[in-house]
Coordinates of C-alpha atoms and ligand atoms in Angstrom, one line a residue:
M184 CA -10.3 42.3 -15.7
G185 CA -12.3 39.1 -14.8
Y186 CA -12.4 36.6 -12.0
P187 CA -11.3 34.0 -11.1
R188 CA -7.8 35.0 -11.9
L189 CA -4.4 33.5 -11.3
L190 CA -1.6 35.9 -10.2
I191 CA 1.8 34.6 -11.3
Y192 CA 5.0 35.9 -9.7
P193 CA 7.9 34.9 -12.0
E194 CA 10.5 36.4 -9.7
V195 CA 9.4 34.0 -6.9
I196 CA 9.6 31.0 -9.3
K197 CA 13.0 32.1 -10.5
K198 CA 14.2 32.4 -6.9
N199 CA 12.8 29.0 -5.9
G200 CA 14.3 27.5 -9.1
R201 CA 17.7 29.0 -8.3
I202 CA 17.7 27.7 -4.8
L203 CA 16.9 24.2 -5.9
Y204 CA 19.2 24.2 -8.9
D205 CA 22.1 25.3 -6.8
L206 CA 21.3 22.9 -4.0
C207 CA 21.5 20.0 -6.5
A208 CA 24.5 21.4 -8.3
E209 CA 26.5 21.6 -5.0
A210 CA 25.9 17.9 -4.6
G211 CA 27.0 17.1 -8.2
I212 CA 23.4 16.6 -9.3
E213 CA 21.8 18.0 -12.4
A214 CA 18.3 19.4 -11.7
V215 CA 15.7 18.9 -14.5
A216 CA 12.6 21.1 -14.4
V217 CA 9.4 19.2 -14.6
I218 CA 6.8 21.5 -16.2
K219 CA 3.6 19.4 -16.5
G220 CA 2.1 20.6 -13.2
F221 CA 1.8 24.2 -14.4
N222 CA 0.8 23.4 -18.0
A223 CA 4.2 24.6 -19.3
L224 CA 3.0 28.2 -19.1
P225 CA 5.7 30.4 -20.8
P226 CA 6.3 32.8 -17.9
F227 CA 7.1 29.8 -15.7
L228 CA 9.5 28.4 -18.3
Q229 CA 11.2 31.8 -18.7
A230 CA 11.6 32.1 -14.9
L231 CA 13.1 28.6 -14.6
W232 CA 15.5 29.2 -17.5
E233 CA 16.7 32.3 -15.7
G234 CA 16.9 30.3 -12.5
G235 CA 19.5 28.0 -14.2
F236 CA 17.5 25.1 -15.7
R237 CA 18.5 23.9 -19.1
C238 CA 16.5 20.6 -19.3
F239 CA 12.7 20.6 -19.2
S240 CA 10.7 17.5 -18.6
S241 CA 7.0 16.6 -19.0
S242 CA 4.4 13.9 -19.6
R243 CA 3.2 15.8 -22.7
I244 CA 5.0 16.4 -25.9
A245 CA 3.1 19.7 -26.4
H246 CA 4.7 21.1 -23.2
L247 CA 8.1 20.2 -24.6
E248 CA 7.4 21.7 -27.9
E249 CA 6.6 24.9 -26.1
A250 CA 9.9 24.7 -24.2
K251 CA 11.9 24.2 -27.5
K252 CA 10.0 27.1 -29.1
L253 CA 11.1 29.5 -26.3
F254 CA 14.6 28.0 -25.8
P255 CA 15.9 26.2 -28.9
T256 CA 19.0 25.1 -27.1
C257 CA 17.3 23.5 -24.1
K258 CA 17.1 19.8 -23.6
T259 CA 13.7 18.1 -23.4
M260 CA 12.7 14.9 -21.6
L261 CA 9.4 12.9 -21.9
R262 CA 7.9 10.3 -19.5
I263 CA 7.4 6.7 -20.8
P264 CA 5.9 7.4 -24.2
M265 CA 2.9 6.0 -26.0
L266 CA 3.6 3.7 -28.9
S267 CA 1.4 6.0 -31.0
E268 CA 3.5 9.1 -30.3
L269 CA 7.0 7.9 -31.1
A270 CA 7.3 9.5 -34.5
K271 CA 6.2 12.9 -33.1
M272 CA 8.3 12.5 -30.0
L273 CA 11.5 12.2 -32.0
Q274 CA 10.9 15.7 -33.5
H275 CA 10.6 17.6 -30.2
V276 CA 12.2 15.4 -27.5
D277 CA 15.8 14.7 -26.8
I278 CA 15.4 12.2 -23.9
S279 CA 12.7 9.8 -22.9
L280 CA 12.1 7.4 -20.0
H281 CA 11.4 3.7 -20.7
S282 CA 10.1 0.5 -19.2
E283 CA 8.9 -1.5 -22.2
A284 CA 11.2 -3.4 -24.7
Q285 CA 8.5 -3.3 -27.4
V286 CA 8.5 0.5 -27.3
L287 CA 12.2 0.7 -27.4
E288 CA 12.3 -1.6 -30.5
A289 CA 9.7 0.5 -32.3
L290 CA 11.5 3.7 -31.2
N291 CA 14.8 2.4 -32.5
Q292 CA 13.2 1.7 -35.9
E293 CA 11.6 5.1 -36.1
A294 CA 14.8 6.9 -35.1
L295 CA 16.7 5.1 -37.9
R296 CA 13.9 5.9 -40.3
Q297 CA 14.0 9.6 -39.3
Q298 CA 17.8 9.6 -39.0
R299 CA 17.6 11.2 -35.6
R300 CA 19.5 10.3 -32.5
H301 CA 17.5 9.9 -29.3
Q302 CA 18.6 9.4 -25.7
V303 CA 17.0 6.8 -23.4
I304 CA 16.7 6.5 -19.6
L305 CA 15.6 3.0 -18.4
M306 CA 13.3 3.2 -15.4
R307 CA 13.6 0.8 -12.5
D308 CA 10.6 0.3 -10.2
L309 CA 12.0 0.3 -6.6
G310 CA 8.7 -0.5 -5.0
D311 CA 6.4 2.5 -5.6
L312 CA 4.7 0.4 -8.3
R313 CA 4.1 3.1 -10.9
E314 CA 6.4 2.8 -14.0
G315 CA 9.7 1.0 -14.2
I316 CA 11.2 -2.5 -14.7
F317 CA 10.6 -4.4 -11.5
C318 CA 13.2 -7.1 -11.9
R319 CA 16.9 -6.2 -11.8
E320 CA 18.0 -8.9 -14.2
K321 CA 15.4 -7.7 -16.8
L322 CA 16.8 -4.2 -16.4
Y323 CA 20.3 -5.3 -17.1
L324 CA 19.2 -7.3 -20.1
L325 CA 17.3 -4.4 -21.6
A326 CA 20.2 -2.1 -21.0
S327 CA 22.5 -4.4 -23.0
Q328 CA 19.8 -4.5 -25.8
V329 CA 19.5 -0.7 -26.0
E330 CA 23.3 -0.4 -26.0
S331 CA 23.3 -2.4 -29.2
M332 CA 20.5 -0.5 -30.9
E333 CA 21.9 1.7 -33.7
G334 CA 19.3 4.5 -33.4
L335 CA 19.3 5.0 -29.6
D336 CA 21.8 6.1 -27.0
L337 CA 21.5 4.7 -23.5
L338 CA 21.9 7.8 -21.4
G339 CA 21.3 6.1 -18.0
I340 CA 18.8 4.7 -15.6
G341 CA 16.3 6.3 -13.3
T342 CA 13.4 5.7 -10.9
N343 CA 10.3 7.4 -9.7
L344 CA 9.0 7.2 -6.1
T345 CA 6.2 8.6 -3.9
C346 CA 3.7 8.7 -6.7
Y347 CA 1.5 5.6 -6.6
G348 CA 2.7 3.6 -3.7
S349 CA 3.7 6.5 -1.4
I350 CA 7.1 5.0 -0.9
I351 CA 9.8 7.5 0.1
P352 CA 13.3 7.7 -1.3
T353 CA 15.9 6.4 1.1
E354 CA 19.6 5.6 1.1
K355 CA 18.6 2.0 0.8
N356 CA 16.3 2.1 -2.3
L357 CA 18.3 4.8 -4.1
G358 CA 21.4 2.9 -3.1
E359 CA 20.0 0.0 -5.1
L360 CA 19.6 2.2 -8.1
V361 CA 23.3 3.2 -7.9
E362 CA 24.2 -0.5 -7.6
D363 CA 22.1 -1.2 -10.8
A364 CA 24.0 1.5 -12.6
L365 CA 27.4 0.0 -11.6
E366 CA 26.3 -3.5 -12.7
I367 CA 25.1 -2.1 -16.1
E368 CA 28.4 -0.1 -16.5
K369 CA 30.3 -3.4 -15.9
R370 CA 28.2 -5.2 -18.5
I371 CA 28.4 -2.5 -21.3
G372 CA 32.0 -1.5 -20.5
R373 CA 31.4 2.2 -20.1
K374 CA 30.1 4.8 -17.7
L375 CA 26.4 5.8 -17.7
E376 CA 25.9 9.6 -17.8
V377 CA 22.7 9.7 -15.8
V378 CA 21.4 8.1 -12.7
S379 CA 18.1 9.8 -12.2
G380 CA 17.0 9.6 -8.5
G381 CA 13.4 10.7 -8.5
N382 CA 11.3 13.9 -8.0
T383 CA 10.6 16.5 -5.3
S384 CA 10.2 13.8 -2.7
S385 CA 14.0 13.0 -3.0
L386 CA 14.8 16.6 -1.8
P387 CA 14.5 15.8 1.9
L388 CA 17.1 13.1 1.6
L389 CA 19.4 15.4 -0.3
I390 CA 18.8 18.2 2.3
R391 CA 19.6 15.7 5.2
G392 CA 22.8 14.8 3.4
G393 CA 21.7 11.2 2.8
M394 CA 21.7 11.1 -1.0
P395 CA 23.7 8.1 -2.1
K396 CA 26.9 9.0 -4.1
G397 CA 26.2 8.1 -7.7
I398 CA 22.8 9.8 -8.1
S399 CA 23.5 12.4 -10.7
Q400 CA 20.1 13.8 -11.6
L401 CA 16.8 14.8 -10.0
R402 CA 13.6 15.7 -11.8
I403 CA 11.9 18.5 -9.9
G404 CA 8.4 19.8 -10.5
E405 CA 6.3 20.5 -7.4
A406 CA 9.0 22.2 -5.3
L407 CA 9.7 24.8 -8.0
T408 CA 6.3 26.5 -7.7
V409 CA 4.4 25.0 -4.7
P410 CA 6.9 23.8 -2.1
C411 CA 4.3 23.9 0.7
D412 CA 4.3 20.0 1.0
L413 CA 8.0 20.0 1.5
I414 CA 7.5 22.3 4.4
D415 CA 4.2 21.0 5.8
Y416 CA 4.5 17.2 5.3
W417 CA 8.2 16.5 4.9
K418 CA 9.4 18.9 7.5
S419 CA 12.2 19.9 5.1
P420 CA 12.0 23.6 4.8
L421 CA 14.7 25.3 2.6
P422 CA 15.6 28.9 3.5
G423 CA 14.2 31.3 0.9
L424 CA 11.8 28.8 -0.8
S425 CA 8.4 30.4 -1.1
N426 CA 4.9 29.0 -1.8
A427 CA 3.6 32.5 -2.9
A428 CA 4.5 32.2 -6.6
L429 CA 0.8 31.6 -7.5
I430 CA -2.2 33.3 -5.9
L431 CA -5.7 32.4 -7.0
E432 CA -8.3 35.2 -6.6
A433 CA -12.1 34.6 -6.6
E434 CA -15.1 36.7 -6.1
I435 CA -17.9 36.4 -3.4
V436 CA -21.3 35.8 -5.1
E437 CA -23.4 35.0 -2.0
I438 CA -22.8 35.9 1.7
G439 CA -24.6 35.6 5.0
E440 CA -25.7 33.3 7.8
K441 CA -27.0 29.7 7.1
P442 CA -27.3 26.5 9.1
T443 CA -24.4 24.1 8.8
F444 CA -26.5 20.9 8.7
P445 CA -28.4 20.2 5.5
I446 CA -32.2 20.0 5.8
G447 CA -34.4 17.3 4.2
E448 CA -33.9 13.7 3.0
K449 CA -30.2 13.0 2.5
A450 CA -28.7 11.1 -0.4
R451 CA -25.5 11.9 -2.3
N452 CA -23.8 15.2 -3.2
A453 CA -23.1 16.6 -6.7
F454 CA -20.4 14.1 -7.5
G455 CA -22.2 11.0 -6.1
Y456 CA -20.4 10.8 -2.8
E457 CA -22.0 10.2 0.5
T458 CA -20.8 13.1 2.7
T459 CA -21.0 13.7 6.4
Y460 CA -21.9 17.1 7.9
V461 CA -21.3 18.5 11.3
D462 CA -24.0 20.6 12.9
R463 CA -22.3 23.7 14.2
G464 CA -25.5 25.8 14.2
L465 CA -25.8 29.0 12.3
R466 CA -22.5 30.3 10.8
N467 CA -21.5 33.2 8.6
R468 CA -20.4 31.9 5.2
A469 CA -19.7 32.9 1.7
I470 CA -19.9 31.4 -1.8
L471 CA -17.1 32.1 -4.2
A472 CA -17.4 31.9 -8.0
L473 CA -14.7 29.2 -8.2
G474 CA -15.2 25.4 -8.3
L475 CA -13.7 22.0 -8.8
A476 CA -13.5 22.7 -12.5
D477 CA -10.8 25.3 -11.6
I478 CA -9.1 23.7 -8.7
G479 CA -9.7 19.9 -8.7
D480 CA -10.0 19.6 -5.0
E481 CA -11.2 22.3 -2.6
N482 CA -8.9 21.0 0.2
K483 CA -5.9 21.8 -1.9
L484 CA -6.4 25.6 -1.5
I485 CA -4.7 27.6 1.3
P486 CA -6.8 30.6 2.2
E487 CA -4.5 33.7 2.8
D488 CA -7.0 34.7 5.5
A489 CA -6.3 32.3 8.3
G490 CA -9.9 32.9 9.6
V491 CA -11.4 31.3 6.5
D492 CA -12.3 27.6 6.5
I493 CA -13.2 25.7 3.4
L494 CA -16.5 23.9 3.7
G495 CA -17.0 22.3 0.3
A496 CA -17.3 22.8 -3.4
S497 CA -19.2 21.8 -6.4
S498 CA -18.0 22.2 -10.0
D499 CA -18.4 26.0 -10.0
H500 CA -19.1 27.1 -6.4
L501 CA -16.8 27.1 -3.4
I502 CA -18.4 27.5 0.1
V503 CA -16.2 29.0 2.9
D504 CA -16.9 29.6 6.5
I505 CA -16.0 33.2 7.4
Q506 CA -17.3 33.2 11.0
N507 CA -13.9 33.4 12.6
S508 CA -12.4 35.9 10.1
E509 CA -11.3 39.3 11.3
Q510 CA -12.2 40.8 8.0
S511 CA -15.7 42.1 7.2
Y512 CA -16.4 40.6 3.8
K513 CA -19.2 41.8 1.5
L514 CA -20.7 40.7 -1.8
G515 CA -18.3 41.3 -4.6
D516 CA -15.2 41.1 -2.4
I517 CA -12.2 39.1 -3.6
M518 CA -10.7 36.3 -1.6
R519 CA -7.1 35.0 -2.2
F520 CA -5.6 31.6 -1.9
Q521 CA -2.2 30.0 -2.2
L522 CA -2.1 26.7 -4.1
R523 CA -1.0 23.1 -3.6
Y524 CA 0.0 20.8 -6.4
K525 CA -3.5 19.6 -7.4
S526 CA -5.1 23.1 -7.4
M527 CA -2.1 24.4 -9.4
L528 CA -2.5 21.5 -11.9
F529 CA -6.2 22.4 -12.5
S530 CA -5.9 26.2 -12.4
C531 CA -3.0 26.5 -14.7
A532 CA -4.8 24.3 -17.3
S533 CA -8.1 26.1 -17.0
T534 CA -9.3 28.2 -19.9
C535 CA -11.8 30.0 -17.6
I536 CA -9.1 31.5 -15.4
E537 CA -7.3 34.7 -16.4
N538 CA -3.6 34.6 -15.8
V539 CA -2.0 37.8 -14.6
I540 CA 1.8 38.2 -14.6
C541 CA 2.9 40.2 -11.6
E542 CA 6.2 42.0 -10.7
Ligands
PLP696 C1 5.8 14.3 -12.5 C2 7.1 13.6 -12.5 C3 8.2 14.2 -11.9 C4 8.1 15.4 -11.0 O1 7.5 15.2 -9.8 P1 7.4 16.3 -8.7 O2 6.8 15.6 -7.5 O3 6.4 17.3 -9.3 O4 8.7 16.9 -8.4 C5 9.4 13.5 -12.0 N1 9.5 12.4 -12.7 C6 8.5 11.8 -13.3 C7 8.7 10.5 -14.1 C8 7.2 12.4 -13.2 O5 6.2 11.8 -13.8

């Protein structure tokens, strides 16, 4: 058994999934499981299926292929696709998000050629400035165009928030999305099946009871496996939701006292950044065989031992301060960490980390 290794607790993921799925269902909202953050690892998919999810969503077709392989009856949803992947997408994906007329025209042609039906959700940008149609009138026009395309079904509209622009979902901005849906329904003369009101960051609004009536879907990734931000940043804890579905274990390869302030002529660190250091004198510290290649960002690890402080990392070494720890670590000992989204993203995609499924 090698290190670093990632302990995966499917029962915890299943329970988180069930809590979130039911929370949405009680509000008349369909919860879609977004699987890109954990590289669509099969034990996660299995746990979420058992937790109630029937639609899986990702930025990558390969993830959705995996989902279809495991659960042939599941629905799959892709983000705004590349022009170059439309033919492949039609084979594995039921629903895709859109913001470009040119892509929709090409997709319609390809769907007709392959004689496959495909469902489309048009994205509106409500101010977060990642994907989506910014101008309302343009959205309405495109909706009417898609409605008349023979190869495509207009399933609904959606939005994405708190990604680029850090804009939070509110009654006001999601209320605008519901208004958009009503206007489109008026123009095309039928109901839209889906009004997709964002991601994990929409949960606090739902929990507070402020979700506008008319939002019928949420696309949830982060909260399924690493809900710590929901608790720490959003102050929206949900009883039963746990951040302990994933534990990363790493081994100590150097240990002992060293100064805290680097000695010599100072330039830039391993990644070209100018970094500041605080002189705290001699401190007891350890180096773990784990690095940014595995975790992306050392500040996105949560040490299980509250006496451990993360000092820094290079691609393959993590330096931690253990001066205040109550444990007496020695060379070869294993240290354990809970994860946040970014460290999950990297560790689940790493080929150098062994995954261990735990009861
Ligand atoms: C990643 C993503 C999500 C899920 O976001 P979480 O914050 O992980 O819940 C939802 N929708 C889109 C379009 C995404 O790209």
